[in-house]
Coordinates of C-alpha atoms in Angstrom, one line a residue:
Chain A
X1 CA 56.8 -33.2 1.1
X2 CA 54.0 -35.8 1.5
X3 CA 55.4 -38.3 3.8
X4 CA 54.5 -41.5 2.6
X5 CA 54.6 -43.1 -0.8
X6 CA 53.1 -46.5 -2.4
X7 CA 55.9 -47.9 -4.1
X8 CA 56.0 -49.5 -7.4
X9 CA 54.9 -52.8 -7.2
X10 CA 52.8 -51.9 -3.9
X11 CA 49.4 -53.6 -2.5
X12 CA 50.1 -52.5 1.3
X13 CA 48.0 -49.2 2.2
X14 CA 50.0 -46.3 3.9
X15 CA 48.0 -46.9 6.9
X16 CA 48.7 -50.5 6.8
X17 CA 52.5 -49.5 6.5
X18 CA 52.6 -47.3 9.6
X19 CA 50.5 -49.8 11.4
X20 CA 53.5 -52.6 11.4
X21 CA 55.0 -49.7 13.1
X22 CA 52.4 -49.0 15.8
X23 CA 51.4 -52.7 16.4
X24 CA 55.5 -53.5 16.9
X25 CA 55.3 -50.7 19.5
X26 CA 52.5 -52.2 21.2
X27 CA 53.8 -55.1 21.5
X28 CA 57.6 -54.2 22.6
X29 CA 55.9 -52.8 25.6
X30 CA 53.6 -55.0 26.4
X31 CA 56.2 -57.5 26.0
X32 CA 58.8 -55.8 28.4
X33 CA 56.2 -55.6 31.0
X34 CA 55.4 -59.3 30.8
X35 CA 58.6 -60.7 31.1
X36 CA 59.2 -58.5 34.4
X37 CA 55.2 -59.8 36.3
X38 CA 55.4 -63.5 35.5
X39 CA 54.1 -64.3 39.0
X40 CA 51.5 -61.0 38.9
X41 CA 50.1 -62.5 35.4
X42 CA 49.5 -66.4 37.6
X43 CA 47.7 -64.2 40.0
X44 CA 45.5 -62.0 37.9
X45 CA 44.8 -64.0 35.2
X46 CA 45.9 -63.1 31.6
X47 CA 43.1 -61.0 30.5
X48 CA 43.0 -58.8 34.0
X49 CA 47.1 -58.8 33.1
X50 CA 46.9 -57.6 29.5
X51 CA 43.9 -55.0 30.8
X52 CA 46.8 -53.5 33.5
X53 CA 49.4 -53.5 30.9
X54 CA 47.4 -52.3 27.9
X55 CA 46.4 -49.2 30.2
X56 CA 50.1 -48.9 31.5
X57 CA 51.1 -48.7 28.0
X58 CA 48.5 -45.9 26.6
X59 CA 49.3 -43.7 30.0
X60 CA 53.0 -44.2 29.5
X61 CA 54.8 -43.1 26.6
X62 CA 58.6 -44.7 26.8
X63 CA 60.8 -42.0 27.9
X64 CA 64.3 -43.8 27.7
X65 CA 66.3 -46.0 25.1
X66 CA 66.8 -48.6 27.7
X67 CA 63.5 -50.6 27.5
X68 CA 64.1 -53.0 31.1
X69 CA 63.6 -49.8 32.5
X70 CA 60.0 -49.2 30.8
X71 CA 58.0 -51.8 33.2
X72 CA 59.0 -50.7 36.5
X73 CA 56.7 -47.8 36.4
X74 CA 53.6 -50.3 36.5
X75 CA 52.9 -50.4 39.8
X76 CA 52.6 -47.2 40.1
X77 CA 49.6 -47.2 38.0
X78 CA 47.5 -49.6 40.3
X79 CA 45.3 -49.6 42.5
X80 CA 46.4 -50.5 46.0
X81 CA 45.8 -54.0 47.2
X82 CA 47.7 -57.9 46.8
X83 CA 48.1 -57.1 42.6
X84 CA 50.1 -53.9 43.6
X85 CA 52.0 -55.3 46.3
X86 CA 53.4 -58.4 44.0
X87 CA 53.6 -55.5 41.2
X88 CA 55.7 -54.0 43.8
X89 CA 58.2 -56.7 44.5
X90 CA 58.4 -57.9 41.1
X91 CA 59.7 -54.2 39.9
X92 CA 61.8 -53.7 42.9
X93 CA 63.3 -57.2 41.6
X94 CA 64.0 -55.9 38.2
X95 CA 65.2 -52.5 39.4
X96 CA 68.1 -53.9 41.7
X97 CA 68.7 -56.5 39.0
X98 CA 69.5 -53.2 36.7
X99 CA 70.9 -50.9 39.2
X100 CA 74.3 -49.8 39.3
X101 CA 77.3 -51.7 41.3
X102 CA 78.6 -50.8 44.3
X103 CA 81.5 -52.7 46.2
X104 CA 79.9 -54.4 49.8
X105 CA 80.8 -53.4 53.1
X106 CA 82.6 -56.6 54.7
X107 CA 83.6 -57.5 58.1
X108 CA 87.0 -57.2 56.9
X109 CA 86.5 -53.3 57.1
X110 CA 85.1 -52.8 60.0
X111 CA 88.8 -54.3 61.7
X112 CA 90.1 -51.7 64.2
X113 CA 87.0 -49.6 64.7
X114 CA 86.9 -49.4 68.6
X115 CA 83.6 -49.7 69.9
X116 CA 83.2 -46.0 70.4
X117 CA 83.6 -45.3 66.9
X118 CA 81.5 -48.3 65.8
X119 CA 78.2 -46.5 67.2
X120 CA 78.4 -43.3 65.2
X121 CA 78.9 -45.6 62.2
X122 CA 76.5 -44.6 59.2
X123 CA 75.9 -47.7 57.0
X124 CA 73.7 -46.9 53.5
X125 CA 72.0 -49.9 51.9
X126 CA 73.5 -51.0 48.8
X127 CA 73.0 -48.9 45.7
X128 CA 71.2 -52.3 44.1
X129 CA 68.9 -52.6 47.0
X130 CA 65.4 -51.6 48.4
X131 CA 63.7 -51.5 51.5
X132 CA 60.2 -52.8 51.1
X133 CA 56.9 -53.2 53.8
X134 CA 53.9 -54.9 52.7
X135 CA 50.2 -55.5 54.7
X136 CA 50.0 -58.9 52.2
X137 CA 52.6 -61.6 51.8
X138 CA 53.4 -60.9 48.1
X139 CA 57.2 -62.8 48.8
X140 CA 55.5 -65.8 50.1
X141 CA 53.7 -66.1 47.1
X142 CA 56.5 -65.3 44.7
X143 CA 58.6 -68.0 46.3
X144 CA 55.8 -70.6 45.8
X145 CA 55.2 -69.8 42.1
X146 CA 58.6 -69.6 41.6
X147 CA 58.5 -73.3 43.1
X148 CA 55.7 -74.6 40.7
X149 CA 53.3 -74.4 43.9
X150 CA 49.8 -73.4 43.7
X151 CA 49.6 -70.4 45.7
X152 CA 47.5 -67.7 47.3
X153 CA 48.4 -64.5 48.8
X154 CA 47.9 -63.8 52.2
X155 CA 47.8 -61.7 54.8
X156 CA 51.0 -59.8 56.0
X157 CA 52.7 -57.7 57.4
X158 CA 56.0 -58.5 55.3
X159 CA 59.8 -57.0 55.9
X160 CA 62.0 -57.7 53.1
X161 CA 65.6 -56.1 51.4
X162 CA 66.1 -57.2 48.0
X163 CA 69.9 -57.2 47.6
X164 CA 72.1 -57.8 44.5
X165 CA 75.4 -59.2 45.8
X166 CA 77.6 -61.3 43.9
X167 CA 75.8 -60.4 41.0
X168 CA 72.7 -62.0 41.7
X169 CA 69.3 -60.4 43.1
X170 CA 68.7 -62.1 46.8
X171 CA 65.3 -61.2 48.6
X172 CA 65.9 -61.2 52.5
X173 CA 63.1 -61.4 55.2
X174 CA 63.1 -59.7 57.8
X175 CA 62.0 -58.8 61.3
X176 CA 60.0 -55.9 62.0
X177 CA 62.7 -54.5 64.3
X178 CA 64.8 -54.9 61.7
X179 CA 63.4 -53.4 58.7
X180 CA 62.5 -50.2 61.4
X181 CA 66.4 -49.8 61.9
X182 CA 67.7 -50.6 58.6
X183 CA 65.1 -47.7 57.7
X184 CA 66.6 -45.3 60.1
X185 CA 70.0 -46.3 58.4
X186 CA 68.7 -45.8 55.2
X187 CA 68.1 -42.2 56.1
X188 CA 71.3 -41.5 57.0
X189 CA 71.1 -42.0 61.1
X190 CA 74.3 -43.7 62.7
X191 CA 74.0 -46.5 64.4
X192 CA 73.6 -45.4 67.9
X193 CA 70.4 -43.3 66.3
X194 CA 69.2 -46.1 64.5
X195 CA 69.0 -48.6 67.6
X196 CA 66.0 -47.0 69.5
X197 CA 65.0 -49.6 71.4
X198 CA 66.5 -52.4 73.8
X199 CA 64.7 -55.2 71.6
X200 CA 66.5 -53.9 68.7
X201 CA 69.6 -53.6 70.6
X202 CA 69.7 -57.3 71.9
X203 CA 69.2 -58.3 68.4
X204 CA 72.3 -56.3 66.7
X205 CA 74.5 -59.0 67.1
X206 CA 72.7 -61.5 65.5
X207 CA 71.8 -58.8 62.4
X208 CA 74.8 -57.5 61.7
X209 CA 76.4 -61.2 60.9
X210 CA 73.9 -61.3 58.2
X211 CA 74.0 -57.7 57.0
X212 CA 78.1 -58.1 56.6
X213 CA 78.2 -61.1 54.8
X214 CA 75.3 -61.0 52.5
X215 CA 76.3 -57.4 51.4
X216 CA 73.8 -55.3 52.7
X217 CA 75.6 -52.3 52.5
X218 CA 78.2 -50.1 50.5
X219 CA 81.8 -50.3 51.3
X220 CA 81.4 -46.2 51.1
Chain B
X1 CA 92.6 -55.5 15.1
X2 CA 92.2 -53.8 12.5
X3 CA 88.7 -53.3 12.3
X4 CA 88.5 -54.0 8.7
X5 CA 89.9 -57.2 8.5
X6 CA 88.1 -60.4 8.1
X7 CA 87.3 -62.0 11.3
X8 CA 85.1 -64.9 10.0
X9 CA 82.1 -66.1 10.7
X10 CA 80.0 -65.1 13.7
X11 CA 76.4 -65.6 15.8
X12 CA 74.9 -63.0 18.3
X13 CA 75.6 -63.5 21.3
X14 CA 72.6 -64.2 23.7
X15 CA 72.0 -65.6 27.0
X16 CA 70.4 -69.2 26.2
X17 CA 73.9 -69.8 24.8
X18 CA 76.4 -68.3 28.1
X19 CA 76.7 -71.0 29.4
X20 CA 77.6 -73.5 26.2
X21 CA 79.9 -70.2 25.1
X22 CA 81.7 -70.1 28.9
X23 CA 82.3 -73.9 29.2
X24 CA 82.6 -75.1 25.9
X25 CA 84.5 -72.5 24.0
X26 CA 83.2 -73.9 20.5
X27 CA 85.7 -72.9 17.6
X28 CA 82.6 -73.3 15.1
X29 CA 82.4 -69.6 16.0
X30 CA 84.9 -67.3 14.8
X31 CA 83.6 -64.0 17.1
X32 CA 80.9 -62.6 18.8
X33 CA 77.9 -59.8 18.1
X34 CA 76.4 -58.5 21.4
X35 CA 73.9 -56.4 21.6
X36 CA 75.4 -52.8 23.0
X37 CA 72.2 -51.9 24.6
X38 CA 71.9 -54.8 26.8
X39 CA 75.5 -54.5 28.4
X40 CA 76.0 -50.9 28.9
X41 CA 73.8 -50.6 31.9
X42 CA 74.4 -54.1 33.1
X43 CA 76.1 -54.9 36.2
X44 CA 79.8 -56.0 36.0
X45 CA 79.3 -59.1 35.9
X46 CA 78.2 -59.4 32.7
X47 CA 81.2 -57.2 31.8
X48 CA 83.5 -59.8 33.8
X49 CA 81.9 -62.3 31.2
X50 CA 82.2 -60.4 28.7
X51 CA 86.1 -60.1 29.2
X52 CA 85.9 -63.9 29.8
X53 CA 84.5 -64.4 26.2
X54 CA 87.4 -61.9 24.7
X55 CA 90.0 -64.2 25.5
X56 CA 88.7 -66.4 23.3
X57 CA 86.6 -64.3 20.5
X58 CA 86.9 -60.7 19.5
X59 CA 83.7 -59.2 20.1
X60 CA 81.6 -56.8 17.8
X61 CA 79.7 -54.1 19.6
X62 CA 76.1 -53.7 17.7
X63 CA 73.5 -51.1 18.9
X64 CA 69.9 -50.9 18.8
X65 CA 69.7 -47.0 20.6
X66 CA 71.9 -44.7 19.2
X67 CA 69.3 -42.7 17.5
X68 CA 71.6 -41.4 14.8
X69 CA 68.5 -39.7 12.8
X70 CA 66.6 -38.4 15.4
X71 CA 66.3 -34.3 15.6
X72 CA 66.7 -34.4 19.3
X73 CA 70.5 -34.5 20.8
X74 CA 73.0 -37.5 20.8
X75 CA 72.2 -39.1 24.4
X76 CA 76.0 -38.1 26.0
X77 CA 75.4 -40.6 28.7
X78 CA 74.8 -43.4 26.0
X79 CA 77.3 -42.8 23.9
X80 CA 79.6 -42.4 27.2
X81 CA 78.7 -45.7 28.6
X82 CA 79.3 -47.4 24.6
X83 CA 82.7 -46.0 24.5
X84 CA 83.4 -47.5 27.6
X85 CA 82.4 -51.1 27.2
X86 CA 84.1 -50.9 23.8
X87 CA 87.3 -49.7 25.2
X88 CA 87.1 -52.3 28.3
X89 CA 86.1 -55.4 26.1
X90 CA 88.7 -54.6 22.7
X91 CA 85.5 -54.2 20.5
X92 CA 86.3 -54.9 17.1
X93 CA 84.4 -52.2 15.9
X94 CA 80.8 -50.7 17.1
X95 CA 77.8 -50.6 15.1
X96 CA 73.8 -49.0 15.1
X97 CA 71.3 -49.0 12.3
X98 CA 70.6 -45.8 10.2
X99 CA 67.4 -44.9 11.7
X100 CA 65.5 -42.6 14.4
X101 CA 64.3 -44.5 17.4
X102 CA 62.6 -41.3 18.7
X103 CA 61.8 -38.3 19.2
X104 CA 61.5 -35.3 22.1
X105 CA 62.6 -37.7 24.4
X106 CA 60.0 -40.5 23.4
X107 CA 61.5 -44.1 22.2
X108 CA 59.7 -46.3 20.0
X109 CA 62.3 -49.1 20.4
X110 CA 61.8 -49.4 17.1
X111 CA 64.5 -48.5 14.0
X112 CA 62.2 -45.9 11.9
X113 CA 63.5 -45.0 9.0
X114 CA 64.3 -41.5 7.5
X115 CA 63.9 -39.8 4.4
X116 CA 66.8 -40.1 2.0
X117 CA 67.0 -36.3 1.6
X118 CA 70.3 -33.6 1.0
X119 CA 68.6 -32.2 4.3
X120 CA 68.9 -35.2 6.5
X121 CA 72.3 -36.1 5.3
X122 CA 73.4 -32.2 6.4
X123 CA 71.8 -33.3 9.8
X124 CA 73.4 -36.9 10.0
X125 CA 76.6 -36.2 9.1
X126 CA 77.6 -33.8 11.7
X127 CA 76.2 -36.6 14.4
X128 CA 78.6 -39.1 12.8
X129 CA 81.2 -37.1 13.4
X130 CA 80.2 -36.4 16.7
X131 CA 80.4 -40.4 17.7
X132 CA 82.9 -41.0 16.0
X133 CA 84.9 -38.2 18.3
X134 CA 83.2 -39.6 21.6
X135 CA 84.2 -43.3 20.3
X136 CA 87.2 -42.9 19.3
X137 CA 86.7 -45.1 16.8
X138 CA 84.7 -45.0 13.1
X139 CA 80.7 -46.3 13.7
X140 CA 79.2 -48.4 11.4
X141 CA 75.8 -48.5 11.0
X142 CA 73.5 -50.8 9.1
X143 CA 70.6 -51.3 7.0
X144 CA 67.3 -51.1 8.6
X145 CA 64.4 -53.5 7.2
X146 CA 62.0 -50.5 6.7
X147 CA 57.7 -50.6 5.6
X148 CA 57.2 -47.0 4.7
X149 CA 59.6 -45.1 2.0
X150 CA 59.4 -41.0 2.4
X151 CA 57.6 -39.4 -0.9
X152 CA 60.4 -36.3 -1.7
X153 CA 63.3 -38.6 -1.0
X154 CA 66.1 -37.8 -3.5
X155 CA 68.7 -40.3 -3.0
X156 CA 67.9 -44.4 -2.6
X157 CA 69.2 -45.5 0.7
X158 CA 72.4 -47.2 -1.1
X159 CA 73.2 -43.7 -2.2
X160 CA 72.6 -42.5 1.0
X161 CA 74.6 -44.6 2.7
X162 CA 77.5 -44.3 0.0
X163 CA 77.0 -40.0 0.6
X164 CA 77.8 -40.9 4.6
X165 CA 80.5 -43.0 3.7
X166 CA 82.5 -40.6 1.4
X167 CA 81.6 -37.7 4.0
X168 CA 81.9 -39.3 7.7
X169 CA 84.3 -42.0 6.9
X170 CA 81.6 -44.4 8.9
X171 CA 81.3 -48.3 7.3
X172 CA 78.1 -49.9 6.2
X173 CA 77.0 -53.1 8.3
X174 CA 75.3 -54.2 5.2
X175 CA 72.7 -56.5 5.8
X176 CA 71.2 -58.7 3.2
X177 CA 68.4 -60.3 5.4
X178 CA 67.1 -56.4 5.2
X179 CA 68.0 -55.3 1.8
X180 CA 65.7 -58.7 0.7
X181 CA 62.8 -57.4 3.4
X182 CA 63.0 -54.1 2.2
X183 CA 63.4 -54.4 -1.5
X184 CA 59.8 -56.9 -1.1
X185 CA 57.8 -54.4 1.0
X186 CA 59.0 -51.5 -1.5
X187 CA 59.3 -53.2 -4.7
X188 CA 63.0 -52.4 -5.5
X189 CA 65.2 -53.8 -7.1
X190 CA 67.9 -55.5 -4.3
X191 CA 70.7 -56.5 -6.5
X192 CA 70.8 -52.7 -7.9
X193 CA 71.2 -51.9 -3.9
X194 CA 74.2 -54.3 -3.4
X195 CA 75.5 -52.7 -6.5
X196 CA 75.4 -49.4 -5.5
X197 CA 77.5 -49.5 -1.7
X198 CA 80.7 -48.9 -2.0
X199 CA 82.3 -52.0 -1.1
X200 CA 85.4 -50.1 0.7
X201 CA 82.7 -48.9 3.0
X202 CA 81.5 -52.6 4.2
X203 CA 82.8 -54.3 7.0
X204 CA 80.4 -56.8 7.9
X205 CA 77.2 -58.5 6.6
X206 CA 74.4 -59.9 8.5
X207 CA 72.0 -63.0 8.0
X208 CA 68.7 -63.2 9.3
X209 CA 65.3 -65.4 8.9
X210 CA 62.3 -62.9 8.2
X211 CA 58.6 -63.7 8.5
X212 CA 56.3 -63.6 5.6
X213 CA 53.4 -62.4 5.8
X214 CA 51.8 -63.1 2.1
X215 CA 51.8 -58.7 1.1
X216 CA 55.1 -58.0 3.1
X217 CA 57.9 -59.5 4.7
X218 CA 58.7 -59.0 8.5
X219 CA 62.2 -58.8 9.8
X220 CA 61.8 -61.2 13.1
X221 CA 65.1 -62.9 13.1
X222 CA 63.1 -66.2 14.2
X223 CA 63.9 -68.6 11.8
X224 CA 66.9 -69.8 9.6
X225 CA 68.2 -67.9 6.2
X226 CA 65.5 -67.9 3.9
X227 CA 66.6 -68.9 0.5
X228 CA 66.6 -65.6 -1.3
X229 CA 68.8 -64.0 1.1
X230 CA 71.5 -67.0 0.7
X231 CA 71.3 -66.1 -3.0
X232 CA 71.5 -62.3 -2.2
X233 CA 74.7 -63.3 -0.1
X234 CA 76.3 -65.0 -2.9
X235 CA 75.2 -62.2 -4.8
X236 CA 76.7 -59.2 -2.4
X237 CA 80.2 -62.0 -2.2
X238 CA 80.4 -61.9 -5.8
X239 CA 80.2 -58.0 -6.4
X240 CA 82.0 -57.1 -2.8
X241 CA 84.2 -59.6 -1.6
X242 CA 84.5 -61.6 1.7
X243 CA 83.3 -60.1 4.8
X244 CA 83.1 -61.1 8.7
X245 CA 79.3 -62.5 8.5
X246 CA 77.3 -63.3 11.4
X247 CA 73.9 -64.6 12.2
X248 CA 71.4 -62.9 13.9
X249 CA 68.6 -64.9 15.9
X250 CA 66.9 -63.1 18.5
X251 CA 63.6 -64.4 18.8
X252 CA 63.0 -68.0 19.7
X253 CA 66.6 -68.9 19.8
X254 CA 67.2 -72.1 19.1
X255 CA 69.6 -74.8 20.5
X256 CA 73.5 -73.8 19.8
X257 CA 73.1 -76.5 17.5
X258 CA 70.9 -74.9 15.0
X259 CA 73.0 -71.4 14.9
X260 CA 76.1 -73.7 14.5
X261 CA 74.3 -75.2 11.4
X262 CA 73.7 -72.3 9.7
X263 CA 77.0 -70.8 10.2
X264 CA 78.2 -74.5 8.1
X265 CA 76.3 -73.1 5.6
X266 CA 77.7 -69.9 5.6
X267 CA 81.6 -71.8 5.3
X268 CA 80.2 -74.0 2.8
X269 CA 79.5 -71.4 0.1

């Protein structure tokens, strides 16, 4: 069976035909990607953006019928440096924002757990959550384009979790101690395991107020 | 609710328009079309609004990723996820498009059409039946705006969809805004299309703006009801009867306003 016929009537070419198709592909990708790296497209300039995506999208065929999932790959396909790191944020935003639910860990049920028990608690991050390190300040910059602000990217380090709770995606600085044991915790090390130094340990108090009540964690 | 009654006249549902739906309730709007694919995998608080809404509107469950064409297997996880949102928001009934969006494991988020064969209906029909036991429920699927027609077909795609019809039990989403796209880029004749569906089969019908292009017709869902598909409404009225009739705007969506104007000129015909 030849595959495509001119219809009565007809002026488009076959080619022409499948090309609608082709182009629309193009573009749904390209148009995915875009609406994920708004601040990444202000600080690469459209035609360094469009070269990124337009590579993205001829190395990387669509593998799944839910296309938010499609741009999350990109940064993956950079090269390290400030574009990567925003890359990096920006996807973790859209992941989280798409991840699935999980109910928080509250103060409410840690009530009762003597002290004892308290240290060989395990707490995992939230399923809609990740742990992110970067040598630039990609978050700084975000937050100022995100204001309207001009804005340049500079130098780092930056600790951050980006946490959906209450159904919407929060991005939380924090200290290097911090994001060292939140790691730990990450991996499955209980609390005692995960506190490693007395720094860390003078500041528990103090982090575990915000961890509890900003839903840093899964209820299980 | 019987999921071929009436239910009136209807938009899409889309997120420029929570807010006015949540706090302002407007009874211009007989029920709701949301897109399945963008609340399956959302988080529950879209569901939680979505509940919200149901109190209010019945809601009609239309799919863009069902794949019902495609040679590779139905997605269980899709259709898993679908069936549950149905059950949990009352879904008046769930559609998808008679189309492939893919194939070995590759999407083209796109709703490519197939060749109206006997041998693709023997591979559709099983697949129908298939959702239709995972659902629970009868699908419906609709009319794709198409560019390319398959040389060898043997059946029109009205025939088609009638042959799915009398051997799945599925309904027809029939919608005009495509059958006028279509029947431009192809040269056939549309009114001989609305004549040939069997009107037990249609449950809904759905009104879109296209794009012209000068040598085809795009189906962009940007822009109000072109004229000829008002007249091919009339025309589809006439032969089939009432049906719930919605919308569909999904690309520069315009002020409430606007959607709320062309559904007055759906009531006033």
């Amino acid at each position: 069976m030849r595959l495509f016929k001119l219809s009565r009537g007809n002026v488009l070419t076959p080619k022409r035909r499948l090309n609608i198709y082709a182009d629309g592909y193009s573009e749904r990708l390209r148009a995915a990607i875009a609406t994920d790296y708004p601040a990444l497209l202000a600080f690469m300039g459209a035609d360094a953006f469009e070269a990124v995506v337009k590579a993205c999208v001829e190395a990387t065929p669509s593998c799944h019928w839910d296309l938010n999932l499609y741009p999350i790959g990109l940064p993956e396909l950079m090269p390290p440096g400030p574009a990567r790191d925003l890359a990096t944020l920006e996807a973790a935003i859209a992941a989280v924002f798409w991840a699935a639910d999980s109910a928080p860990l509250t103060p409410a049920d840690l009530t009762g757990i003597d002290e004892a028990a308290f240290a060989q608690m395990g707490f995992m991050l939230r399923t809609a959550s990740r742990l992110l390190h970067f040598e630039t300040s990609p978050n700084k910059y975000l937050t100022a384009h995100r204001a309207g602000d001009s804005a340049l990217m500079g130098a780092g380090p930056e600790y951050l979790l980006i946490v959906r709770h209450d159904h919407e995606v929060h991005r939380h600085a924090l200290e290097s101690l911090e994001y060292d044991v939140l790691t730990r915790l990450s991996q499955g090390k209980n609390l005692t395991e995960a506190i490693t130094t007395e720094a860390a340990a003078e500041r528990l108090p103090h982090w575990l107020g915000r961890w509890l009540t900003r839903g840093f964690f899964n209820q299980s | 609710m019987s999921p071929r009654s009436h239910l009136g006249y209807g938009v899409g549902l889309r997120s420029p328009h929570y807010g006015h739906f949540l706090n302002a309730r407007p009874k211009s709007v007989d029920w709701l079309e949301i897109i399945s694919d963008n609340y399956i995998r959302a988080h529950s608080g879209y569901h939680d609004m979505l509940c919200d809404l149901r109190a209010d509107y019945p809601i009609v469950m239309h799919g863009v990723g069902l794949s019902i064409g495609t040679t590779d297997p139905l997605d269980a996880d899709y259709l898993s996820a679908l069936k549950a949102l149905a059950d949990k928001i009352e879904a008046s009934w769930v559609s998808d498009h008679l189309c492939f969006t893919g194939i070995n494991g590759q999407n083209s988020h796109d709703l490519l059409p197939i060749p109206y064969t006997e041998e693709a209906l023997a591979h559709i029909v099983p697949r129908i039946h298939q959702v239709q036991a995972e659902l629970g429920r009868e699908l419906v699927l609709e009319n794709a705006s198409t560019y390319v027609e398959f040389d060898g077909a043997t059946l029109s795609e009205a025939e088609f969809f009638a042959e799915l019809h009398a051997r799945t039990g599925c309904g027809i989403l029939l919608d005009i805004n495509n059958i006028h796209v279509s029947s431009f880029n192809h040269g056939w004749e549309a009114r001989a299309y609305i004549d040939a569906v069997p009107s037990g089969a249609i449950r809904q019908y759905h009104l879109a703006g296209y794009t012209d292009h000068g040598d085809y017709l795009f189906d962009t869902h940007n822009a109000p009801v072109a004229e000829p598909v008002w007249a091919l409404y009339d025309y589809a009225r006439s032969v089939h009867g009432e049906r719930a009739t919605m919308i569909e705007w999904d690309a520069d969506i315009p002020a409430f306003e606007v959607l709320e104007a062309e559904l007055d000129k759906v009531r006033a015909r």
